[in-house]
Every structure is written in C-alpha cells, then in structure tokens.
mmCIF file with all atom_site columns, C-alpha atoms in Angstrom:
data_model
loop_
_atom_site.group_PDB
_atom_site.id
_atom_site.type_symbol
_atom_site.label_atom_id
_atom_site.label_alt_id
_atom_site.label_comp_id
_atom_site.label_asym_id
_atom_site.label_entity_id
_atom_site.label_seq_id
_atom_site.pdbx_PDB_ins_code
_atom_site.Cartn_x
_atom_site.Cartn_y
_atom_site.Cartn_z
_atom_site.occupancy
_atom_site.B_iso_or_equiv
_atom_site.pdbx_formal_charge
_atom_site.auth_seq_id
_atom_site.auth_comp_id
_atom_site.auth_asym_id
_atom_site.auth_atom_id
_atom_site.pdbx_PDB_model_num
ATOM 1   C CA . ALA A 1 1   ? -72.480 -56.901 109.615 1.00 0.00 ? 269 ALA A CA 1
ATOM 2   C CA . GLN A 1 2   ? -69.081 -57.983 107.826 1.00 0.00 ? 270 GLN A CA 1
ATOM 3   C CA . LYS A 1 3   ? -66.620 -55.287 109.040 1.00 0.00 ? 271 LYS A CA 1
ATOM 4   C CA . VAL A 1 4   ? -63.519 -56.173 106.933 1.00 0.00 ? 272 VAL A CA 1
ATOM 5   C CA . THR A 1 5   ? -64.093 -56.585 103.257 1.00 0.00 ? 273 THR A CA 1
ATOM 6   C CA . GLN A 1 6   ? -61.798 -58.235 101.249 1.00 0.00 ? 274 GLN A CA 1
ATOM 7   C CA . ALA A 1 7   ? -63.537 -58.483 97.922  1.00 0.00 ? 275 ALA A CA 1
ATOM 8   C CA . GLN A 1 8   ? -61.054 -60.470 95.953  1.00 0.00 ? 276 GLN A CA 1
ATOM 9   C CA . THR A 1 9   ? -61.439 -64.167 96.432  1.00 0.00 ? 277 THR A CA 1
ATOM 10  C CA . GLU A 1 10  ? -58.614 -65.471 94.645  1.00 0.00 ? 278 GLU A CA 1
ATOM 11  C CA . ILE A 1 11  ? -55.896 -63.902 92.604  1.00 0.00 ? 279 ILE A CA 1
ATOM 12  C CA . SER A 1 12  ? -53.431 -66.170 90.444  1.00 0.00 ? 280 SER A CA 1
ATOM 13  C CA . VAL A 1 13  ? -50.446 -65.098 89.191  1.00 0.00 ? 281 VAL A CA 1
ATOM 14  C CA . VAL A 1 14  ? -47.165 -66.241 87.610  1.00 0.00 ? 282 VAL A CA 1
ATOM 15  C CA . GLU A 1 15  ? -43.964 -66.112 89.468  1.00 0.00 ? 283 GLU A CA 1
ATOM 16  C CA . LYS A 1 16  ? -42.466 -62.560 89.737  1.00 0.00 ? 284 LYS A CA 1
ATOM 17  C CA . GLU A 1 17  ? -45.549 -60.725 88.957  1.00 0.00 ? 285 GLU A CA 1
ATOM 18  C CA . ASP A 1 18  ? -46.853 -58.338 91.822  1.00 0.00 ? 286 ASP A CA 1
ATOM 19  C CA . VAL A 1 19  ? -50.050 -59.018 93.325  1.00 0.00 ? 287 VAL A CA 1
ATOM 20  C CA . THR A 1 20  ? -52.247 -56.314 95.777  1.00 0.00 ? 288 THR A CA 1
ATOM 21  C CA . LEU A 1 21  ? -54.823 -57.471 98.003  1.00 0.00 ? 289 LEU A CA 1
ATOM 22  C CA . ASP A 1 22  ? -57.434 -54.876 98.698  1.00 0.00 ? 290 ASP A CA 1
ATOM 23  C CA . CYS A 1 23  ? -58.985 -54.608 102.372 1.00 0.00 ? 291 CYS A CA 1
ATOM 24  C CA . VAL A 1 24  ? -61.754 -52.243 103.511 1.00 0.00 ? 292 VAL A CA 1
ATOM 25  C CA . TYR A 1 25  ? -62.787 -52.021 106.801 1.00 0.00 ? 293 TYR A CA 1
ATOM 26  C CA . GLU A 1 26  ? -65.629 -50.101 108.455 1.00 0.00 ? 294 GLU A CA 1
ATOM 27  C CA . THR A 1 27  ? -65.590 -48.505 111.937 1.00 0.00 ? 295 THR A CA 1
ATOM 28  C CA . ARG A 1 28  ? -66.897 -45.566 113.893 1.00 0.00 ? 296 ARG A CA 1
ATOM 29  C CA . ASP A 1 29  ? -63.853 -45.894 116.536 1.00 0.00 ? 297 ASP A CA 1
ATOM 30  C CA . THR A 1 30  ? -61.207 -43.483 116.133 1.00 0.00 ? 298 THR A CA 1
ATOM 31  C CA . THR A 1 31  ? -58.727 -45.595 117.826 1.00 0.00 ? 299 THR A CA 1
ATOM 32  C CA . TYR A 1 32  ? -58.379 -49.072 116.066 1.00 0.00 ? 300 TYR A CA 1
ATOM 33  C CA . TYR A 1 33  ? -55.867 -51.301 114.608 1.00 0.00 ? 301 TYR A CA 1
ATOM 34  C CA . LEU A 1 34  ? -55.623 -53.374 111.666 1.00 0.00 ? 302 LEU A CA 1
ATOM 35  C CA . PHE A 1 35  ? -53.842 -56.554 111.031 1.00 0.00 ? 303 PHE A CA 1
ATOM 36  C CA . TRP A 1 36  ? -52.479 -58.906 107.865 1.00 0.00 ? 304 TRP A CA 1
ATOM 37  C CA . TYR A 1 37  ? -52.373 -62.626 108.782 1.00 0.00 ? 305 TYR A CA 1
ATOM 38  C CA . LYS A 1 38  ? -51.071 -65.025 106.406 1.00 0.00 ? 306 LYS A CA 1
ATOM 39  C CA . GLN A 1 39  ? -52.647 -68.941 106.148 1.00 0.00 ? 307 GLN A CA 1
ATOM 40  C CA . PRO A 1 40  ? -50.220 -71.259 103.655 1.00 0.00 ? 308 PRO A CA 1
ATOM 41  C CA . PRO A 1 41  ? -51.448 -74.121 102.816 1.00 0.00 ? 309 PRO A CA 1
ATOM 42  C CA . SER A 1 42  ? -49.905 -75.938 105.950 1.00 0.00 ? 310 SER A CA 1
ATOM 43  C CA . GLY A 1 43  ? -52.668 -74.247 108.229 1.00 0.00 ? 311 GLY A CA 1
ATOM 44  C CA . GLU A 1 44  ? -51.143 -72.033 110.599 1.00 0.00 ? 312 GLU A CA 1
ATOM 45  C CA . LEU A 1 45  ? -51.929 -68.519 110.986 1.00 0.00 ? 313 LEU A CA 1
ATOM 46  C CA . VAL A 1 46  ? -48.856 -66.108 110.425 1.00 0.00 ? 314 VAL A CA 1
ATOM 47  C CA . PHE A 1 47  ? -48.986 -62.443 111.732 1.00 0.00 ? 315 PHE A CA 1
ATOM 48  C CA . LEU A 1 48  ? -47.543 -60.274 109.002 1.00 0.00 ? 316 LEU A CA 1
ATOM 49  C CA . ILE A 1 49  ? -47.981 -56.419 110.191 1.00 0.00 ? 317 ILE A CA 1
ATOM 50  C CA . ARG A 1 50  ? -50.339 -54.454 112.476 1.00 0.00 ? 318 ARG A CA 1
ATOM 51  C CA . ARG A 1 51  ? -51.060 -50.897 112.016 1.00 0.00 ? 319 ARG A CA 1
ATOM 52  C CA . ASN A 1 52  ? -52.866 -48.140 114.162 1.00 0.00 ? 320 ASN A CA 1
ATOM 53  C CA . SER A 1 53  ? -55.106 -45.520 113.059 1.00 0.00 ? 321 SER A CA 1
ATOM 54  C CA . PHE A 1 54  ? -53.299 -42.483 113.827 1.00 0.00 ? 322 PHE A CA 1
ATOM 55  C CA . ASP A 1 55  ? -50.201 -44.142 111.763 1.00 0.00 ? 323 ASP A CA 1
ATOM 56  C CA . GLU A 1 56  ? -50.628 -43.757 107.869 1.00 0.00 ? 324 GLU A CA 1
ATOM 57  C CA . GLN A 1 57  ? -47.425 -44.083 107.163 1.00 0.00 ? 325 GLN A CA 1
ATOM 58  C CA . ASN A 1 58  ? -47.184 -46.704 104.317 1.00 0.00 ? 326 ASN A CA 1
ATOM 59  C CA . GLU A 1 59  ? -44.490 -49.700 105.197 1.00 0.00 ? 327 GLU A CA 1
ATOM 60  C CA . ILE A 1 60  ? -42.440 -51.632 103.352 1.00 0.00 ? 328 ILE A CA 1
ATOM 61  C CA . SER A 1 61  ? -40.796 -55.168 104.483 1.00 0.00 ? 329 SER A CA 1
ATOM 62  C CA . GLY A 1 62  ? -38.851 -57.224 102.025 1.00 0.00 ? 330 GLY A CA 1
ATOM 63  C CA . ARG A 1 63  ? -41.233 -57.891 99.158  1.00 0.00 ? 331 ARG A CA 1
ATOM 64  C CA . TYR A 1 64  ? -44.275 -56.716 101.395 1.00 0.00 ? 332 TYR A CA 1
ATOM 65  C CA . SER A 1 65  ? -45.715 -53.166 101.422 1.00 0.00 ? 333 SER A CA 1
ATOM 66  C CA . TRP A 1 66  ? -48.726 -51.973 102.904 1.00 0.00 ? 334 TRP A CA 1
ATOM 67  C CA . ASN A 1 67  ? -50.713 -48.889 101.588 1.00 0.00 ? 335 ASN A CA 1
ATOM 68  C CA . PHE A 1 68  ? -53.271 -47.370 104.622 1.00 0.00 ? 336 PHE A CA 1
ATOM 69  C CA . GLN A 1 69  ? -55.625 -44.859 103.648 1.00 0.00 ? 337 GLN A CA 1
ATOM 70  C CA . LYS A 1 70  ? -58.267 -43.517 106.257 1.00 0.00 ? 338 LYS A CA 1
ATOM 71  C CA . SER A 1 71  ? -60.102 -41.634 103.704 1.00 0.00 ? 339 SER A CA 1
ATOM 72  C CA . THR A 1 72  ? -61.045 -44.288 101.700 1.00 0.00 ? 340 THR A CA 1
ATOM 73  C CA . SER A 1 73  ? -60.986 -47.139 104.878 1.00 0.00 ? 341 SER A CA 1
ATOM 74  C CA . SER A 1 74  ? -58.398 -49.357 103.155 1.00 0.00 ? 342 SER A CA 1
ATOM 75  C CA . PHE A 1 75  ? -55.492 -51.047 104.103 1.00 0.00 ? 343 PHE A CA 1
ATOM 76  C CA . ASN A 1 76  ? -53.977 -53.005 100.909 1.00 0.00 ? 344 ASN A CA 1
ATOM 77  C CA . PHE A 1 77  ? -50.867 -54.933 100.712 1.00 0.00 ? 345 PHE A CA 1
ATOM 78  C CA . THR A 1 78  ? -48.867 -55.771 97.499  1.00 0.00 ? 346 THR A CA 1
ATOM 79  C CA . ILE A 1 79  ? -46.378 -58.647 97.316  1.00 0.00 ? 347 ILE A CA 1
ATOM 80  C CA . THR A 1 80  ? -43.860 -57.829 94.767  1.00 0.00 ? 348 THR A CA 1
ATOM 81  C CA . ALA A 1 81  ? -41.854 -60.134 92.578  1.00 0.00 ? 349 ALA A CA 1
ATOM 82  C CA . SER A 1 82  ? -44.196 -62.868 94.036  1.00 0.00 ? 350 SER A CA 1
ATOM 83  C CA . GLN A 1 83  ? -42.676 -66.302 95.056  1.00 0.00 ? 351 GLN A CA 1
ATOM 84  C CA . VAL A 1 84  ? -44.604 -69.910 94.558  1.00 0.00 ? 352 VAL A CA 1
ATOM 85  C CA . VAL A 1 85  ? -44.044 -69.456 98.272  1.00 0.00 ? 353 VAL A CA 1
ATOM 86  C CA . ASP A 1 86  ? -46.439 -66.457 98.826  1.00 0.00 ? 354 ASP A CA 1
ATOM 87  C CA . SER A 1 87  ? -49.385 -68.970 97.646  1.00 0.00 ? 355 SER A CA 1
ATOM 88  C CA . ALA A 1 88  ? -51.604 -68.671 100.668 1.00 0.00 ? 356 ALA A CA 1
ATOM 89  C CA . VAL A 1 89  ? -54.997 -67.394 101.887 1.00 0.00 ? 357 VAL A CA 1
ATOM 90  C CA . TYR A 1 90  ? -54.314 -63.651 103.174 1.00 0.00 ? 358 TYR A CA 1
ATOM 91  C CA . PHE A 1 91  ? -56.741 -62.303 106.087 1.00 0.00 ? 359 PHE A CA 1
ATOM 92  C CA . CYS A 1 92  ? -57.182 -58.589 106.851 1.00 0.00 ? 360 CYS A CA 1
ATOM 93  C CA . ALA A 1 93  ? -58.407 -58.249 110.596 1.00 0.00 ? 361 ALA A CA 1
ATOM 94  C CA . LEU A 1 94  ? -59.463 -55.303 112.322 1.00 0.00 ? 362 LEU A CA 1
ATOM 95  C CA . SER A 1 95  ? -59.582 -54.620 116.047 1.00 0.00 ? 363 SER A CA 1
ATOM 96  C CA . GLU A 1 96  ? -61.460 -51.954 117.639 1.00 0.00 ? 364 GLU A CA 1
ATOM 97  C CA . SER A 1 97  ? -61.159 -50.038 120.822 1.00 0.00 ? 365 SER A CA 1
ATOM 98  C CA . TYR A 1 98  ? -64.918 -49.362 122.315 1.00 0.00 ? 366 TYR A CA 1
ATOM 99  C CA . GLY A 1 99  ? -68.223 -51.019 122.491 1.00 0.00 ? 367 GLY A CA 1
ATOM 100 C CA . ASP A 1 100 ? -69.294 -54.702 121.407 1.00 0.00 ? 368 ASP A CA 1
ATOM 101 C CA . SER A 1 101 ? -66.418 -55.089 119.270 1.00 0.00 ? 369 SER A CA 1
ATOM 102 C CA . TRP A 1 102 ? -63.770 -54.365 121.936 1.00 0.00 ? 370 TRP A CA 1
ATOM 103 C CA . GLY A 1 103 ? -61.269 -57.257 122.273 1.00 0.00 ? 371 GLY A CA 1
ATOM 104 C CA . LYS A 1 104 ? -62.172 -59.127 118.959 1.00 0.00 ? 372 LYS A CA 1
ATOM 105 C CA . LEU A 1 105 ? -59.937 -59.445 116.162 1.00 0.00 ? 373 LEU A CA 1
ATOM 106 C CA . GLN A 1 106 ? -62.519 -59.451 113.101 1.00 0.00 ? 374 GLN A CA 1
ATOM 107 C CA . PHE A 1 107 ? -61.365 -60.796 109.973 1.00 0.00 ? 375 PHE A CA 1
ATOM 108 C CA . GLY A 1 108 ? -62.221 -60.468 106.448 1.00 0.00 ? 376 GLY A CA 1
ATOM 109 C CA . ALA A 1 109 ? -62.859 -63.710 104.147 1.00 0.00 ? 377 ALA A CA 1
ATOM 110 C CA . GLY A 1 110 ? -59.395 -63.703 103.133 1.00 0.00 ? 378 GLY A CA 1
ATOM 111 C CA . THR A 1 111 ? -57.990 -63.821 99.801  1.00 0.00 ? 379 THR A CA 1
ATOM 112 C CA . GLN A 1 112 ? -56.513 -67.028 98.077  1.00 0.00 ? 380 GLN A CA 1
ATOM 113 C CA . VAL A 1 113 ? -53.411 -66.165 96.506  1.00 0.00 ? 381 VAL A CA 1
ATOM 114 C CA . VAL A 1 114 ? -51.880 -68.595 93.891  1.00 0.00 ? 382 VAL A CA 1
ATOM 115 C CA . VAL A 1 115 ? -48.551 -68.169 92.548  1.00 0.00 ? 383 VAL A CA 1
ATOM 116 C CA . THR A 1 116 ? -47.454 -70.463 89.955  1.00 0.00 ? 384 THR A CA 1
ATOM 117 C CA . PRO A 1 117 ? -44.074 -71.012 88.445  1.00 0.00 ? 385 PRO A CA 1
ATOM 118 C CA . ASP B 2 1   ? -40.465 -74.200 121.335 1.00 0.00 ? 21  ASP B CA 1
ATOM 119 C CA . THR B 2 2   ? -43.838 -73.895 120.515 1.00 0.00 ? 22  THR B CA 1
ATOM 120 C CA . ALA B 2 3   ? -45.717 -70.807 121.571 1.00 0.00 ? 23  ALA B CA 1
ATOM 121 C CA . VAL B 2 4   ? -49.290 -72.012 121.310 1.00 0.00 ? 24  VAL B CA 1
ATOM 122 C CA . SER B 2 5   ? -50.116 -75.617 121.010 1.00 0.00 ? 25  SER B CA 1
ATOM 123 C CA . GLN B 2 6   ? -53.228 -77.469 120.432 1.00 0.00 ? 26  GLN B CA 1
ATOM 124 C CA . THR B 2 7   ? -54.107 -81.020 120.841 1.00 0.00 ? 27  THR B CA 1
ATOM 125 C CA . PRO B 2 8   ? -55.290 -82.600 119.150 1.00 0.00 ? 28  PRO B CA 1
ATOM 126 C CA . LYS B 2 9   ? -54.678 -81.789 115.425 1.00 0.00 ? 29  LYS B CA 1
ATOM 127 C CA . TYR B 2 10  ? -56.826 -83.832 114.048 1.00 0.00 ? 30  TYR B CA 1
ATOM 128 C CA . LEU B 2 11  ? -60.185 -85.367 115.771 1.00 0.00 ? 31  LEU B CA 1
ATOM 129 C CA . VAL B 2 12  ? -62.431 -87.293 113.933 1.00 0.00 ? 32  VAL B CA 1
ATOM 130 C CA . THR B 2 13  ? -65.858 -88.080 116.041 1.00 0.00 ? 33  THR B CA 1
ATOM 131 C CA . GLN B 2 14  ? -69.266 -89.296 115.612 1.00 0.00 ? 34  GLN B CA 1
ATOM 132 C CA . MET B 2 15  ? -72.646 -87.199 115.944 1.00 0.00 ? 35  MET B CA 1
ATOM 133 C CA . GLY B 2 16  ? -73.602 -87.250 119.709 1.00 0.00 ? 36  GLY B CA 1
ATOM 134 C CA . ASN B 2 17  ? -70.278 -87.472 121.278 1.00 0.00 ? 37  ASN B CA 1
ATOM 135 C CA . ASP B 2 18  ? -68.888 -85.319 123.549 1.00 0.00 ? 38  ASP B CA 1
ATOM 136 C CA . LYS B 2 19  ? -65.065 -84.036 122.874 1.00 0.00 ? 39  LYS B CA 1
ATOM 137 C CA . SER B 2 20  ? -62.302 -81.544 124.166 1.00 0.00 ? 40  SER B CA 1
ATOM 138 C CA . ILE B 2 21  ? -59.276 -79.675 122.614 1.00 0.00 ? 41  ILE B CA 1
ATOM 139 C CA . LYS B 2 22  ? -56.631 -78.409 124.645 1.00 0.00 ? 42  LYS B CA 1
ATOM 140 C CA . CYS B 2 23  ? -54.336 -75.494 124.423 1.00 0.00 ? 43  CYS B CA 1
ATOM 141 C CA . GLU B 2 24  ? -51.493 -73.889 125.860 1.00 0.00 ? 44  GLU B CA 1
ATOM 142 C CA . GLN B 2 25  ? -49.333 -71.064 125.603 1.00 0.00 ? 45  GLN B CA 1
ATOM 143 C CA . ASN B 2 26  ? -45.896 -70.754 126.877 1.00 0.00 ? 46  ASN B CA 1
ATOM 144 C CA . LEU B 2 27  ? -45.475 -66.736 126.082 1.00 0.00 ? 47  LEU B CA 1
ATOM 145 C CA . GLY B 2 28  ? -46.682 -65.756 129.457 1.00 0.00 ? 48  GLY B CA 1
ATOM 146 C CA . HIS B 2 29  ? -49.898 -63.845 127.812 1.00 0.00 ? 49  HIS B CA 1
ATOM 147 C CA . ASP B 2 30  ? -52.644 -62.960 130.060 1.00 0.00 ? 50  ASP B CA 1
ATOM 148 C CA . THR B 2 31  ? -55.463 -63.540 127.155 1.00 0.00 ? 51  THR B CA 1
ATOM 149 C CA . MET B 2 32  ? -56.452 -66.457 125.218 1.00 0.00 ? 52  MET B CA 1
ATOM 150 C CA . TYR B 2 33  ? -59.182 -67.080 122.667 1.00 0.00 ? 53  TYR B CA 1
ATOM 151 C CA . TRP B 2 34  ? -60.628 -69.736 120.577 1.00 0.00 ? 54  TRP B CA 1
ATOM 152 C CA . TYR B 2 35  ? -61.736 -69.021 117.110 1.00 0.00 ? 55  TYR B CA 1
ATOM 153 C CA . LYS B 2 36  ? -63.661 -71.286 114.623 1.00 0.00 ? 56  LYS B CA 1
ATOM 154 C CA . GLN B 2 37  ? -62.813 -71.466 110.757 1.00 0.00 ? 57  GLN B CA 1
ATOM 155 C CA . ASP B 2 38  ? -65.406 -72.937 108.453 1.00 0.00 ? 58  ASP B CA 1
ATOM 156 C CA . SER B 2 39  ? -65.111 -75.069 105.331 1.00 0.00 ? 59  SER B CA 1
ATOM 157 C CA . LYS B 2 40  ? -64.857 -71.182 103.451 1.00 0.00 ? 60  LYS B CA 1
ATOM 158 C CA . LYS B 2 41  ? -62.011 -70.216 105.561 1.00 0.00 ? 61  LYS B CA 1
ATOM 159 C CA . PHE B 2 42  ? -64.057 -67.607 107.257 1.00 0.00 ? 62  PHE B CA 1
ATOM 160 C CA . LEU B 2 43  ? -62.529 -67.134 110.723 1.00 0.00 ? 63  LEU B CA 1
ATOM 161 C CA . LYS B 2 44  ? -64.843 -65.717 113.721 1.00 0.00 ? 64  LYS B CA 1
ATOM 162 C CA . ILE B 2 45  ? -64.193 -65.445 117.624 1.00 0.00 ? 65  ILE B CA 1
ATOM 163 C CA . MET B 2 46  ? -65.936 -67.593 119.963 1.00 0.00 ? 66  MET B CA 1
ATOM 164 C CA . PHE B 2 47  ? -64.446 -67.058 123.142 1.00 0.00 ? 67  PHE B CA 1
ATOM 165 C CA . SER B 2 48  ? -61.860 -64.845 124.968 1.00 0.00 ? 68  SER B CA 1
ATOM 166 C CA . TYR B 2 49  ? -60.661 -65.367 128.425 1.00 0.00 ? 69  TYR B CA 1
ATOM 167 C CA . ASN B 2 50  ? -58.097 -62.788 130.487 1.00 0.00 ? 70  ASN B CA 1
ATOM 168 C CA . ASN B 2 51  ? -56.517 -64.260 133.499 1.00 0.00 ? 71  ASN B CA 1
ATOM 169 C CA . LYS B 2 52  ? -58.881 -67.060 133.653 1.00 0.00 ? 72  LYS B CA 1
ATOM 170 C CA . GLU B 2 53  ? -62.073 -65.222 133.287 1.00 0.00 ? 73  GLU B CA 1
ATOM 171 C CA . LEU B 2 54  ? -64.257 -65.138 130.301 1.00 0.00 ? 74  LEU B CA 1
ATOM 172 C CA . ILE B 2 55  ? -64.570 -61.785 128.575 1.00 0.00 ? 75  ILE B CA 1
ATOM 173 C CA . ILE B 2 56  ? -66.300 -62.846 125.177 1.00 0.00 ? 76  ILE B CA 1
ATOM 174 C CA . ASN B 2 57  ? -68.928 -65.528 124.742 1.00 0.00 ? 77  ASN B CA 1
ATOM 175 C CA . GLU B 2 58  ? -69.817 -64.720 120.954 1.00 0.00 ? 78  GLU B CA 1
ATOM 176 C CA . THR B 2 59  ? -73.235 -66.172 120.706 1.00 0.00 ? 79  THR B CA 1
ATOM 177 C CA . VAL B 2 60  ? -72.013 -69.692 120.814 1.00 0.00 ? 80  VAL B CA 1
ATOM 178 C CA . PRO B 2 61  ? -74.079 -72.645 121.414 1.00 0.00 ? 81  PRO B CA 1
ATOM 179 C CA . ASN B 2 62  ? -74.269 -73.843 125.064 1.00 0.00 ? 82  ASN B CA 1
ATOM 180 C CA . ARG B 2 63  ? -73.095 -77.135 123.966 1.00 0.00 ? 83  ARG B CA 1
ATOM 181 C CA . PHE B 2 64  ? -69.550 -75.358 123.748 1.00 0.00 ? 84  PHE B CA 1
ATOM 182 C CA . SER B 2 65  ? -67.855 -74.654 126.816 1.00 0.00 ? 85  SER B CA 1
ATOM 183 C CA . PRO B 2 66  ? -64.441 -73.227 127.420 1.00 0.00 ? 86  PRO B CA 1
ATOM 184 C CA . LYS B 2 67  ? -62.560 -73.685 130.534 1.00 0.00 ? 87  LYS B CA 1
ATOM 185 C CA . SER B 2 68  ? -59.387 -72.106 131.929 1.00 0.00 ? 88  SER B CA 1
ATOM 186 C CA . PRO B 2 69  ? -57.710 -73.701 134.859 1.00 0.00 ? 89  PRO B CA 1
ATOM 187 C CA . ASP B 2 70  ? -54.719 -70.795 134.547 1.00 0.00 ? 90  ASP B CA 1
ATOM 188 C CA . LYS B 2 71  ? -53.846 -68.255 131.937 1.00 0.00 ? 91  LYS B CA 1
ATOM 189 C CA . ALA B 2 72  ? -51.524 -70.325 130.439 1.00 0.00 ? 92  ALA B CA 1
ATOM 190 C CA . HIS B 2 73  ? -54.195 -73.026 129.410 1.00 0.00 ? 93  HIS B CA 1
ATOM 191 C CA . LEU B 2 74  ? -57.690 -72.554 127.564 1.00 0.00 ? 94  LEU B CA 1
ATOM 192 C CA . ASN B 2 75  ? -59.613 -75.917 126.796 1.00 0.00 ? 95  ASN B CA 1
ATOM 193 C CA . LEU B 2 76  ? -62.751 -76.263 124.576 1.00 0.00 ? 96  LEU B CA 1
ATOM 194 C CA . HIS B 2 77  ? -65.388 -79.061 125.476 1.00 0.00 ? 97  HIS B CA 1
ATOM 195 C CA . ILE B 2 78  ? -67.739 -79.944 123.231 1.00 0.00 ? 98  ILE B CA 1
ATOM 196 C CA . ASN B 2 79  ? -70.801 -81.997 123.979 1.00 0.00 ? 99  ASN B CA 1
ATOM 197 C CA . SER B 2 80  ? -73.738 -83.726 121.783 1.00 0.00 ? 100 SER B CA 1
ATOM 198 C CA . LEU B 2 81  ? -71.633 -82.669 118.470 1.00 0.00 ? 101 LEU B CA 1
ATOM 199 C CA . GLU B 2 82  ? -73.141 -81.873 115.359 1.00 0.00 ? 102 GLU B CA 1
ATOM 200 C CA . LEU B 2 83  ? -72.375 -82.199 111.669 1.00 0.00 ? 103 LEU B CA 1
ATOM 201 C CA . GLY B 2 84  ? -72.141 -78.537 111.563 1.00 0.00 ? 104 GLY B CA 1
ATOM 202 C CA . ASP B 2 85  ? -69.456 -78.268 114.348 1.00 0.00 ? 105 ASP B CA 1
ATOM 203 C CA . SER B 2 86  ? -66.866 -79.735 111.592 1.00 0.00 ? 106 SER B CA 1
ATOM 204 C CA . ALA B 2 87  ? -64.225 -76.923 111.444 1.00 0.00 ? 107 ALA B CA 1
ATOM 205 C CA . VAL B 2 88  ? -60.932 -75.947 112.048 1.00 0.00 ? 108 VAL B CA 1
ATOM 206 C CA . TYR B 2 89  ? -60.679 -74.470 115.708 1.00 0.00 ? 109 TYR B CA 1
ATOM 207 C CA . PHE B 2 90  ? -58.003 -72.298 116.415 1.00 0.00 ? 110 PHE B CA 1
ATOM 208 C CA . CYS B 2 91  ? -56.600 -71.210 119.574 1.00 0.00 ? 111 CYS B CA 1
ATOM 209 C CA . ALA B 2 92  ? -54.805 -67.918 120.037 1.00 0.00 ? 112 ALA B CA 1
ATOM 210 C CA . SER B 2 93  ? -53.265 -65.711 122.944 1.00 0.00 ? 113 SER B CA 1
ATOM 211 C CA . SER B 2 94  ? -52.258 -62.305 123.083 1.00 0.00 ? 114 SER B CA 1
ATOM 212 C CA . PRO B 2 95  ? -50.550 -60.285 125.706 1.00 0.00 ? 115 PRO B CA 1
ATOM 213 C CA . SER B 2 96  ? -53.629 -58.459 126.688 1.00 0.00 ? 116 SER B CA 1
ATOM 214 C CA . LEU B 2 97  ? -57.151 -57.621 125.803 1.00 0.00 ? 117 LEU B CA 1
ATOM 215 C CA . ALA B 2 98  ? -55.967 -54.421 124.640 1.00 0.00 ? 118 ALA B CA 1
ATOM 216 C CA . GLY B 2 99  ? -56.824 -54.174 120.756 1.00 0.00 ? 119 GLY B CA 1
ATOM 217 C CA . GLN B 2 100 ? -53.513 -53.338 119.431 1.00 0.00 ? 120 GLN B CA 1
ATOM 218 C CA . ASP B 2 101 ? -52.088 -56.718 120.521 1.00 0.00 ? 121 ASP B CA 1
ATOM 219 C CA . GLU B 2 102 ? -50.981 -58.840 117.970 1.00 0.00 ? 122 GLU B CA 1
ATOM 220 C CA . GLN B 2 103 ? -52.604 -62.458 118.382 1.00 0.00 ? 123 GLN B CA 1
ATOM 221 C CA . TYR B 2 104 ? -50.413 -65.520 118.048 1.00 0.00 ? 124 TYR B CA 1
ATOM 222 C CA . PHE B 2 105 ? -52.182 -68.692 117.047 1.00 0.00 ? 125 PHE B CA 1
ATOM 223 C CA . GLY B 2 106 ? -51.823 -72.421 117.507 1.00 0.00 ? 126 GLY B CA 1
ATOM 224 C CA . PRO B 2 107 ? -51.614 -74.733 114.596 1.00 0.00 ? 127 PRO B CA 1
ATOM 225 C CA . GLY B 2 108 ? -55.082 -75.358 114.532 1.00 0.00 ? 128 GLY B CA 1
ATOM 226 C CA . THR B 2 109 ? -57.331 -78.470 115.448 1.00 0.00 ? 129 THR B CA 1
ATOM 227 C CA . ARG B 2 110 ? -59.620 -79.998 112.405 1.00 0.00 ? 130 ARG B CA 1
ATOM 228 C CA . LEU B 2 111 ? -62.674 -81.496 113.688 1.00 0.00 ? 131 LEU B CA 1
ATOM 229 C CA . THR B 2 112 ? -64.388 -83.844 111.470 1.00 0.00 ? 132 THR B CA 1
ATOM 230 C CA . VAL B 2 113 ? -68.041 -85.076 113.025 1.00 0.00 ? 133 VAL B CA 1
ATOM 231 C CA . THR B 2 114 ? -69.453 -87.774 110.654 1.00 0.00 ? 134 THR B CA 1
#
C-alpha cells in the first residue's frame, strides 16, 4: 500500500504566484522521517529538506517553506513567488524506523510543477 | 567533485542481452542503494547494501543482481533484459542505514530495452 500520497499530479502557475504541494503520509511508527526531493528536467534528484517526527516546527528556507502537521499526517511544501527555475517534479518521501520498512525511503508519486513566465 | 557517479548515463540494448550499471560514491558513506524510476516517474527502492552486505532486496526479479566489491561501489547487473526493464535507475548513498540520513543520488542511468 502506498504510504505517501501526493494527490496533485501537476500544478501549473504563472511566475511569482505561490504554489503549495500536498503530502500525506501513513505510518504506525512513532519515530519516522519525512523528506522532500526535487527532480528538475535534467533528471537528478536534489535533497531539499528532512524533518523528524518529533519536530513539528515549520521551516523556511528562502522562498521554500514546509508545514508539518502530525495531527493530519501531512508535510506540505510551499514555494513563494515561484520562478521558472522551480519547474520540476517534487517528491515527498517517508523513512520509517521499524519493521519491513526500516531503511527504505518510500516515495510519493511526485507532483509536477510547471511555472510559466 | 561528483559525490555519487553512475556509468553509463544512457544504455540502449536489445531484449535478452545482459548489461551492467556501475555506481561509485566518494562520500565515505556506509550504505548504498539502487532505485528504479518508471515511465510515470514513480521511484521504488530495489536494493540496499551496508558495508558490502545486502540489507534490502525488494522483491526484484533474480535477473537483477547487485554486487558491492567495496563500500564505495555498488554495481547492478541485469540478465536477459526485458522490455519492462526500461526505466531510469538511480544509485544513492547515505552515511548509514539510519532512517534519518539523507540519501545522495547519482545522476541516473536511462536504460532503454528494444
């Protein structure tokens, strides 16, 4: 069963608009880690952020911000004032600490973000 | 300096052939992985190795055989290639098996089986 759901397949925005990518996860572990990766058209996977299950503080890094809410099992990602260079596929991923899922990075299906000038 | 490198970047071959993809990391990490990204961009783990020991084998056909000669290298050999093996294969590494470790990905190898 899919443990990470990214319900938005594609989001298209015009430059300077804000865009929020949803990520909902499912786990029974009390200790787990959530990640966001970016895959630009060139194909490589770029790490953006890691958050552990005990740290619900929101984080901001430049135009990027993340909202982690354990109550809704969500770890959403917002790009403020989007730019054409933000066009990419964004993946949310879960890493659990126990059982069969230990040591695996489980990815969502990805959200394609298209930013047009 | 490239942290995680893979060769080749592109691989086009015919059904039934055997091919290998090589991966090297210069980060001093203990753990390495192979992931497969299908045509719909879905990423799924195939294998992980920790200090040359196989840790995860994720129900991958036994035509796929990973080999880790040392902890800096993890190669993937594929026998009797099938059309469905066409995908992008990513190698990755992390400091350890611990779930909190960020994984560093290679540039990917696009395999096309005709």
